[in-house]
Short mmCIF file of C-alpha atoms in Angstrom, two decimals:
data_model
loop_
_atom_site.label_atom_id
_atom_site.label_comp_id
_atom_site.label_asym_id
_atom_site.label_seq_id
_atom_site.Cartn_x
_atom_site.Cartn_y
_atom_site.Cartn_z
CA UNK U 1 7.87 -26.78 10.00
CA UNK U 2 5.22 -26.03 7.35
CA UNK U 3 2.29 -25.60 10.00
CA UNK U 4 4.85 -22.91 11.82
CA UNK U 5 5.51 -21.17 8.61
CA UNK U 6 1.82 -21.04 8.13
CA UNK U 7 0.80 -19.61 10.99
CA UNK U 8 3.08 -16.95 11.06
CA UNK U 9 2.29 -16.33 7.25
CA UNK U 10 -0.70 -13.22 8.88
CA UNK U 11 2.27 -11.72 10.68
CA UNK U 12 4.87 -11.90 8.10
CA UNK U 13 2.60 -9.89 5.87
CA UNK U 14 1.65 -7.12 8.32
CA UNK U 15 5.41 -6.84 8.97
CA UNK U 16 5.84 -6.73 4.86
CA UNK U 17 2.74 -4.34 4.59
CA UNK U 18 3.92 -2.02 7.14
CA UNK U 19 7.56 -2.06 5.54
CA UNK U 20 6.57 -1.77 2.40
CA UNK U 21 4.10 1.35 3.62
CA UNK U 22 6.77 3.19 5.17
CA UNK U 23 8.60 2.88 2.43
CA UNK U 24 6.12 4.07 0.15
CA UNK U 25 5.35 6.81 2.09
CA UNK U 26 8.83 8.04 2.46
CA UNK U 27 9.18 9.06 -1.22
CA UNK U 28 5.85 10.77 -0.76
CA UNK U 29 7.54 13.02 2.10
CA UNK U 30 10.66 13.71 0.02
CA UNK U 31 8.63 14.69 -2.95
CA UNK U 32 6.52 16.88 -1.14
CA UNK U 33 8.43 18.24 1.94
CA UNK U 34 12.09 17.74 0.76
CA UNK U 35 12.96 15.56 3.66
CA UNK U 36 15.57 12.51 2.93
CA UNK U 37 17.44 14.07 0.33
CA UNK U 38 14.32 15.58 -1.51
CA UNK U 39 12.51 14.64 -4.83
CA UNK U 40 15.41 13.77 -7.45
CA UNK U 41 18.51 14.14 -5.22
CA UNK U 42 16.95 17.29 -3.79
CA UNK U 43 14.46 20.12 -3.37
CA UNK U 44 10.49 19.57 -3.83
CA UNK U 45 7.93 19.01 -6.41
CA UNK U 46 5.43 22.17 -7.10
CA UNK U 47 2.08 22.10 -5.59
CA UNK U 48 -0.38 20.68 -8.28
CA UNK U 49 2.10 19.33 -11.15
CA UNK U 50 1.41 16.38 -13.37
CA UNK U 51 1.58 14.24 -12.20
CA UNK U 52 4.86 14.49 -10.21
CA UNK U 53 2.69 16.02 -7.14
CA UNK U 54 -0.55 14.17 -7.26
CA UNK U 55 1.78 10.75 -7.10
CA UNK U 56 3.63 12.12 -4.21
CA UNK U 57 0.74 12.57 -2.35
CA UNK U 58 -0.58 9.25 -3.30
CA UNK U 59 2.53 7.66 -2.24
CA UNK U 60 2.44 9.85 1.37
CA UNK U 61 -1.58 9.17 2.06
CA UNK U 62 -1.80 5.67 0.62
CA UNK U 63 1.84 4.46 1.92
CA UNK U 64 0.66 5.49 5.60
CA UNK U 65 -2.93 4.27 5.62
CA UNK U 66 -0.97 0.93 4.00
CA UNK U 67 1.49 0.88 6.65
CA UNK U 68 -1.41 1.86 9.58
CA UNK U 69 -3.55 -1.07 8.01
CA UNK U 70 -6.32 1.21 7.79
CA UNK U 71 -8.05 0.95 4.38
CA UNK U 72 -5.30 -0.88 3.07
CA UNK U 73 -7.28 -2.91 -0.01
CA UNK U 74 -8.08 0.50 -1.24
CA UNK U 75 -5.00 2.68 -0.69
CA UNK U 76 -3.13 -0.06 -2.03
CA UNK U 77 -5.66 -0.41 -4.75
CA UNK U 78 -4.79 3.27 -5.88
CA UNK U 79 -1.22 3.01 -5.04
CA UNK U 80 -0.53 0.10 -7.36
CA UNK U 81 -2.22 1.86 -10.05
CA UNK U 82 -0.27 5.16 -9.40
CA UNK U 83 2.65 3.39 -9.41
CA UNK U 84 1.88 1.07 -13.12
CA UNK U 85 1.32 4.70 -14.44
CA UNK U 86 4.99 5.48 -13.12
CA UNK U 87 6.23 2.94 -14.64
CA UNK U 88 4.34 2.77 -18.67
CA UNK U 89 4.47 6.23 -18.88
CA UNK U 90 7.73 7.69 -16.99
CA UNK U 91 10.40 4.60 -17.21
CA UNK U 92 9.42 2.45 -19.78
CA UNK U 93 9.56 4.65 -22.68
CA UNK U 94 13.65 4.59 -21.65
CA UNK U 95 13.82 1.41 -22.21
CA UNK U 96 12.14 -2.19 -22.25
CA UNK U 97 14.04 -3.44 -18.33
CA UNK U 98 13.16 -2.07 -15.09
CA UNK U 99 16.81 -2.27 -14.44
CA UNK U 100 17.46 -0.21 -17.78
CA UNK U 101 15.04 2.36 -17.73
CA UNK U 102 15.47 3.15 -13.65
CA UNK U 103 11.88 1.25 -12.78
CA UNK U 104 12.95 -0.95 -10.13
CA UNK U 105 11.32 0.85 -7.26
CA UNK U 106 7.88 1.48 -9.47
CA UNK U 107 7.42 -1.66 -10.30
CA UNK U 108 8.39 -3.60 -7.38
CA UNK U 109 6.36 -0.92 -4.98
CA UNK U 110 2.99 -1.92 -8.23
CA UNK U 111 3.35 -6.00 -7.26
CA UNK U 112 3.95 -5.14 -3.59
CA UNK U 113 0.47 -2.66 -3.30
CA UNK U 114 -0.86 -4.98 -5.76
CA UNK U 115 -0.54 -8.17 -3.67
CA UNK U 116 -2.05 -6.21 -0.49
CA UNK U 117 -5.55 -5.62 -2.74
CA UNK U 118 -5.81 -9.48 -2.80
CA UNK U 119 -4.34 -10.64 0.55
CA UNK U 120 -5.63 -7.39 3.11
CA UNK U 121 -4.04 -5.69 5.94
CA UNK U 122 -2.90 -9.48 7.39
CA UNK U 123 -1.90 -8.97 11.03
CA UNK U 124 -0.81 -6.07 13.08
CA UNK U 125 -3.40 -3.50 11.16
CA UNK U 126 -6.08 -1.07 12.31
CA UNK U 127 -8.52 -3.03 9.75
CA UNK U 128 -8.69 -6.06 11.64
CA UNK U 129 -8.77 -4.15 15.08
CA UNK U 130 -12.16 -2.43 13.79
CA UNK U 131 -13.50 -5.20 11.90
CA UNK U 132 -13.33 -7.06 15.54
CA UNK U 133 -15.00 -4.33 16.93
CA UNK U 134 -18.07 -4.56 14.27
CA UNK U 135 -18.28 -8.36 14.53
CA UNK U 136 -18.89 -8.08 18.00
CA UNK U 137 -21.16 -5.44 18.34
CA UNK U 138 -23.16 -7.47 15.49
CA UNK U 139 -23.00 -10.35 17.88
CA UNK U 140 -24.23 -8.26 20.78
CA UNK U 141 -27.15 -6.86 18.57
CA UNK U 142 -28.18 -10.59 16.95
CA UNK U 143 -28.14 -11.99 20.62
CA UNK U 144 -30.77 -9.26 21.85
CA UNK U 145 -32.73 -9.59 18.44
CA UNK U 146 -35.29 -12.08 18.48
CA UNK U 147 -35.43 -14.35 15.65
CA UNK U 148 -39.10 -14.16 13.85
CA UNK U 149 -39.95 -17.70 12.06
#
């Protein structure tokens, strides 16, 4: 059972990363373009407000490049620390619990992005379909290079 588990383990995190993306990028879209109910039960965020607009757009861009798999140790990289700065400076203050001070989603979407700097895009992403690519065009290239001793 544990060598099954384990060798799903690359697909069961592409499924959580692209989830978890989606997700991520949905608040983006309702901050930003009102859709699903808007930012804060409706409406949109002004163009260029701190930092209410620069982490909506962090949350669009990096939740669909995290969902693609497409630069996803980076996006998530910035995305985790967009959403730690949610959370210390905008729900913590309220009070010390994430389930006090309305933090749930910022800090569980700050371990999620967090965890996808360490582990990658796993399966089903556009990183791994490139890095294949490169590998084998390096292959290609090493096979036609002679080797000087």
């Amino acid at each position: 059972m544990t060598g099954r588990l384990n060798s799903a383990q690359p697909y069961a995190l592409g499924l959580f990363r692209i989830v978890i993306g989606l997700l991520f990028a949905c608040h983006g879209a309702a901050s930003l373009f009102g859709v699903l109910g808007g930012a804060m039960g409706g409406g949109t965020i002004d163009a260029g407000t701190w930092p209410g607009w620069y982490a909506a757009v962090i949350q669009l861009v990096g939740g669909a490049l995290v969902a693609l798999g497409l630069g996803t140790r980076a996006a998530a990289f910035i995305s985790s620390g967009s959403m730690a700065y949610a959370y210390f400076k905008v729900h913590q203050p309220e009070a010390l619990w994430p389930l006090q001070n309305g933090g749930e989603a910022s800090a569980i979407f700050c371990w999620a992005m967090l965890l996808f700097v360490f582990t990658g895009s796993g399966a089903l992403g556009l990183d791994r379909l490139f890095a294949s690519r490169g590998e084998r065009a390096d292959e290609t290239a090493s096979e036609r290079t002679p080797v000087a001793a």
